[in-house]
Amino acid sequence: MSIRIALAGNPNCGKTTMFNDLTGSSQYVGNWPGVTVEKKEGRLKGKKDVVITDLPGIYSLSPYTLEEVVSRNYLMNEHPDAIINLVDGTNLERNLYLTTQILELGIPVVLALNMIDLVKKNGDQIDIKRLGETLGCKVVETSALKGTGSREAAAEAISLASSRKAAVPQHEFSKTVEEALAAIGAHLDGVIDDSHARWYAVKLFERDEKVLEAVKLPEGSKQSIEAIVAAVEKELDDDSESIITNERYEYIAKVMKACVRKKKKALTTSDKIDRIVTNRWLALPIFVGPADLRGGHVCGLLCLCQQSGHHCHRFYQ
C-alpha cells in the first residue's frame, strides 16, 4: 500500500526544487481534473511505495484562486497520509499564515524550514526546537537549492504517516471565538471525522460557502451556526473572516517573537539623520535656538543630507 505525501507551500518557497530532488526522473506531469492547473506527482527515489504530490503554490486554504481550490480539494477529499509544508525561512512570518491553516486539517505535518542557509547568512537565528513546540509539529531545516534536508523531511513525513500521528496545533483563538467554534463543532458530531472537525468549524465560522455545501447539514443546524457567527461579529464588531485572519496574524507575531532573532542592521547615514531631526529633544535646539546658532546647525545638517543623498524636506517648510 502506497504512502501519499503532499508538498504544500507559498509560491517561490522552493517547493518544486525539493520535489525534483526527492523524485528525480520518476515524475508524472499533467493537469488537475477539469482545470488547466498543472499536476505533478512522482515516486520517492529509493522508495517506490511513496508517492509525492507537488501542490500548486498558494497563500491560504481559502478558495480565492484556482490554485487554492485545487490544493484545498486535494487535501480535504484525497486525505494524503502526510504533508510536508515548505516555508521560506527568510519570509517566515508571511509563510506561517498557510501553516496555521494546514495544522488544523488533522493530517500529519512536517514543517520544512527552507532556505535556512540564507537565514544563517543574513545573521538571523530561528530556534527550531521552540518553533516546533510552539506550532505543534516536527520542524526540519532544509535548503532545497543545495539539496540538504529534503530526505530528512521526507523520512519524518513517512514516519508520521506510518504512525498516523496527526499534528496537534497549539494555536488557540480568543475565548469568544473558541466558544463559538466549540458550539459549531457540536453540530458536526457524527457528520465530520473528529480529526478534521476543527478545520471545518473554522471554515463554517468564516461562512465558507463551499464547505457549507460539502457538509450538508440540516437546515436547523445551518440557522444555529449563522446565529452563533452573527453574535460573535456583533460582540467583536467585525466580520467573521476578518476576525479569524486578524487573530491568526496576532498568533504568528507571538511565534516570531518567541522563536526568531533578527540580526540588527547597521544604520545608514540617512537613518542617523532621521533619528536626530525627528527626535523631540535632540531636534529642539535646531529649530528654537538663536538665529546664528540655528543657521549653523541647519547648514551642517543640510550638507550631511546632500552628501548622503537624503531629501530633508522638513528644512524648507
XYZ file of C-alpha atoms in Angstrom:
317
model
C 0.000 0.000 0.000
C 1.433 3.374 -1.042
C 2.146 6.258 1.308
C 0.975 9.564 -0.153
C 2.772 12.765 0.805
C 1.684 16.240 -0.294
C 4.132 19.122 -0.733
C 2.398 22.390 0.151
C 3.649 25.959 0.449
C 3.626 29.533 -0.816
C 4.737 30.325 -4.379
C 8.524 30.584 -4.764
C 9.305 28.835 -1.480
C 11.465 26.159 -3.171
C 8.764 23.500 -3.262
C 9.265 22.378 -6.855
C 13.047 22.230 -6.355
C 12.508 19.909 -3.394
C 10.023 17.834 -5.404
C 12.595 17.341 -8.165
C 15.263 16.433 -5.606
C 13.033 13.831 -3.959
C 11.616 12.219 -7.097
C 14.291 12.679 -9.771
C 13.083 11.465 -13.153
C 10.249 9.427 -11.647
C 7.585 12.046 -12.309
C 4.182 12.355 -13.915
C 3.096 15.787 -15.137
C -0.466 16.512 -16.220
C -3.404 18.700 -15.211
C -5.759 18.505 -12.269
C -9.195 17.171 -13.322
C -11.351 19.782 -15.046
C -8.818 22.631 -14.811
C -5.632 23.770 -16.520
C -3.589 23.893 -13.299
C -0.510 21.677 -13.609
C -0.417 18.495 -11.523
C 2.920 16.890 -10.687
C 3.379 13.557 -8.965
C 6.388 11.330 -8.514
C 7.750 8.423 -6.511
C 10.374 8.988 -3.839
C 13.811 7.893 -5.007
C 14.650 4.548 -3.416
C 11.100 4.085 -2.089
C 8.700 3.340 -4.907
C 5.824 2.867 -2.465
C 5.942 6.575 -1.511
C 4.059 8.913 -3.873
C 4.718 12.647 -3.603
C 2.302 15.251 -4.977
C 3.559 18.785 -5.612
C 0.551 21.012 -4.932
C 0.225 24.439 -6.599
C 1.814 27.321 -4.695
C -0.807 29.006 -2.501
C -1.015 31.597 0.278
C -4.034 30.162 2.102
C -6.689 27.450 2.035
C -9.448 29.929 1.251
C -10.879 29.349 -2.247
C -9.948 32.707 -3.779
C -7.817 31.352 -6.631
C -7.995 28.257 -8.803
C -4.728 27.034 -7.259
C -6.191 27.347 -3.759
C -9.334 25.468 -4.783
C -7.270 22.637 -6.303
C -4.960 22.344 -3.294
C -7.773 22.503 -0.761
C -9.905 19.939 -2.582
C -6.970 17.539 -2.742
C -6.104 17.899 0.940
C -9.691 17.518 2.133
C -11.009 14.969 -0.370
C -7.958 12.798 -1.044
C -6.615 12.894 2.535
C -2.865 12.397 1.946
C -1.062 10.416 4.643
C 1.217 13.350 5.473
C 2.004 16.912 4.413
C 5.420 18.496 4.029
C 4.724 22.202 4.445
C 7.650 24.044 2.897
C 8.205 27.567 4.236
C 10.699 30.237 3.201
C 12.801 30.866 6.302
C 13.703 34.352 5.089
C 9.980 35.264 4.915
C 8.757 33.107 7.760
C 6.042 35.403 9.101
C 4.222 35.563 5.756
C 4.572 31.809 5.158
C 3.216 30.795 8.565
C -0.287 32.015 7.705
C -0.791 28.959 5.479
C 0.911 26.776 8.099
C -1.660 27.672 10.765
C -4.405 26.515 8.400
C -2.642 23.292 7.381
C -2.121 22.334 11.026
C -5.907 22.402 11.549
C -6.549 19.760 8.878
C -5.956 16.788 11.180
C -3.218 15.384 8.914
C 0.392 14.615 9.988
C 2.575 17.649 9.153
C 6.317 18.225 8.800
C 7.407 21.850 8.550
C 10.364 22.085 6.159
C 12.160 25.298 7.117
C 13.669 26.061 3.730
C 16.426 28.491 2.702
C 17.997 28.004 6.129
C 21.390 28.680 4.548
C 20.249 32.196 3.608
C 18.775 32.734 7.077
C 22.155 31.969 8.632
C 24.000 34.013 6.017
C 21.857 37.013 6.983
C 22.915 36.532 10.593
C 19.384 35.653 11.742
C 18.552 32.834 14.168
C 15.498 30.566 14.333
C 15.006 28.334 17.372
C 13.941 25.127 15.604
C 13.015 23.198 18.750
C 10.911 26.020 20.127
C 9.273 26.638 16.753
C 8.150 23.012 16.600
C 6.818 23.109 20.161
C 5.014 26.407 19.565
C 3.355 25.234 16.341
C 2.743 21.626 17.369
C 4.606 19.832 14.570
C 8.031 18.493 13.609
C 10.403 21.060 12.051
C 13.298 20.134 9.747
C 15.902 22.555 8.387
C 16.256 22.354 4.602
C 17.948 24.037 1.690
C 16.198 22.869 -1.452
C 18.732 24.704 -3.606
C 21.648 22.818 -2.024
C 19.663 19.595 -1.712
C 20.093 19.343 2.061
C 17.383 18.312 4.490
C 14.914 17.129 1.843
C 15.439 13.432 2.570
C 15.188 14.075 6.319
C 11.871 15.892 5.821
C 10.559 13.004 3.700
C 11.718 10.445 6.287
C 9.889 12.337 9.048
C 6.752 12.518 6.899
C 6.890 8.762 6.229
C 7.334 8.056 9.939
C 4.362 10.249 10.879
C 2.230 8.757 8.100
C 3.030 5.219 9.267
C 2.101 6.043 12.859
C -0.882 8.161 11.738
C 0.215 10.814 14.218
C -1.608 13.992 13.198
C -0.311 17.451 14.016
C -1.604 18.939 17.263
C -1.916 22.680 16.621
C -1.057 24.784 19.667
C -2.799 27.856 18.342
C -5.983 28.971 20.045
C -8.198 31.865 19.058
C -9.683 34.300 21.566
C -12.061 32.949 24.219
C -15.079 34.330 22.364
C -14.080 32.659 19.090
C -13.106 29.359 20.734
C -16.505 29.144 22.418
C -18.166 29.767 19.060
C -16.041 27.079 17.374
C -16.964 24.591 20.103
C -20.654 25.366 19.594
C -20.286 24.941 15.831
C -18.335 21.723 16.365
C -21.279 20.258 18.266
C -23.286 20.383 15.026
C -20.542 18.375 13.283
C -20.644 15.389 15.650
C -21.311 12.279 13.602
C -21.091 14.285 10.381
C -17.351 15.011 10.146
C -14.479 12.869 11.413
C -13.175 14.257 14.709
C -9.666 14.702 13.270
C -10.970 17.168 10.662
C -13.678 18.838 12.779
C -11.568 21.826 13.853
C -10.820 22.895 10.279
C -14.473 22.539 9.263
C -15.623 24.509 12.311
C -13.274 27.383 11.451
C -14.443 27.397 7.840
C -18.106 27.380 8.841
C -17.380 30.275 11.201
C -15.899 32.124 8.200
C -19.093 31.389 6.237
C -17.183 29.389 3.627
C -19.960 28.521 1.162
C -18.145 25.586 -0.452
C -17.608 23.940 2.931
C -21.226 24.563 3.926
C -22.351 22.867 0.704
C -19.982 19.933 1.223
C -21.004 19.260 4.832
C -24.750 19.054 4.033
C -26.040 19.999 7.477
C -29.759 20.090 8.350
C -31.413 23.470 7.917
C -31.786 23.833 11.671
C -28.024 23.415 12.177
C -27.284 25.967 9.468
C -29.525 28.520 11.171
C -27.957 27.838 14.566
C -24.437 28.256 13.167
C -25.407 31.518 11.482
C -26.768 32.806 14.794
C -23.522 31.833 16.557
C -21.397 33.642 13.980
C -23.607 36.734 13.931
C -23.416 37.014 17.727
C -19.595 36.964 17.667
C -19.491 39.527 14.861
C -21.702 41.827 16.894
C -19.620 41.385 20.046
C -16.254 41.920 18.310
C -17.577 44.492 15.817
C -16.025 42.836 12.764
C -16.903 40.270 10.109
C -16.108 36.640 10.896
C -13.446 36.144 8.229
C -11.537 39.247 9.330
C -11.742 38.116 12.951
C -10.065 34.802 12.107
C -7.467 36.450 9.860
C -6.505 39.066 12.440
C -6.237 36.535 15.247
C -4.059 34.272 13.099
C -1.634 37.130 12.488
C -1.613 38.017 16.190
C -0.615 34.420 16.944
C 2.043 34.413 14.221
C 3.528 37.618 15.655
C 3.877 35.847 19.013
C 5.537 32.858 17.326
C 8.026 35.135 15.590
C 8.836 36.965 18.821
C 9.410 33.690 20.682
C 11.383 31.808 18.028
C 13.187 34.264 15.730
C 16.100 36.585 16.392
C 16.863 39.052 13.610
C 20.367 40.462 13.273
C 20.419 44.176 13.960
C 21.159 46.035 10.753
C 23.715 48.881 10.754
C 22.128 52.330 10.446
C 22.749 54.241 7.230
C 23.683 57.945 7.282
C 20.106 58.778 6.276
C 18.740 56.728 9.178
C 21.062 58.505 11.614
C 19.975 61.943 10.360
C 16.313 60.921 10.642
C 16.841 59.847 14.237
C 18.261 63.280 15.074
C 15.817 65.546 13.270
C 12.718 63.587 14.320
C 13.746 63.260 17.972
C 11.622 65.603 20.092
C 14.595 66.607 22.292
C 17.649 66.414 20.031
C 15.918 68.361 17.269
C 14.724 71.134 19.586
C 17.942 73.235 19.602
C 17.967 73.181 15.804
C 14.578 74.856 15.466
C 14.262 77.054 18.573
C 17.867 78.145 19.292
C 19.418 81.557 18.482
C 19.291 82.542 14.844
C 23.027 82.394 14.227
C 23.366 79.058 16.076
C 20.296 77.657 14.362
C 21.635 78.589 10.949
C 24.924 76.849 11.602
C 23.263 73.629 12.668
C 20.832 73.655 9.788
C 23.573 74.274 7.248
C 25.605 71.441 8.706
C 22.680 69.050 8.573
C 21.776 70.160 5.071
C 25.319 69.364 3.991
C 25.039 65.914 5.561
C 21.719 65.399 3.809
C 23.157 66.381 0.431
C 26.217 64.159 0.878
C 24.059 61.160 1.776
C 21.518 61.802 -0.967
C 18.851 62.255 1.733
C 15.993 64.664 0.998
C 15.387 66.730 4.128
C 12.207 68.470 3.003
C 11.399 69.413 6.590
C 14.078 72.187 6.443
C 12.326 74.010 3.635
C 8.902 74.310 5.258
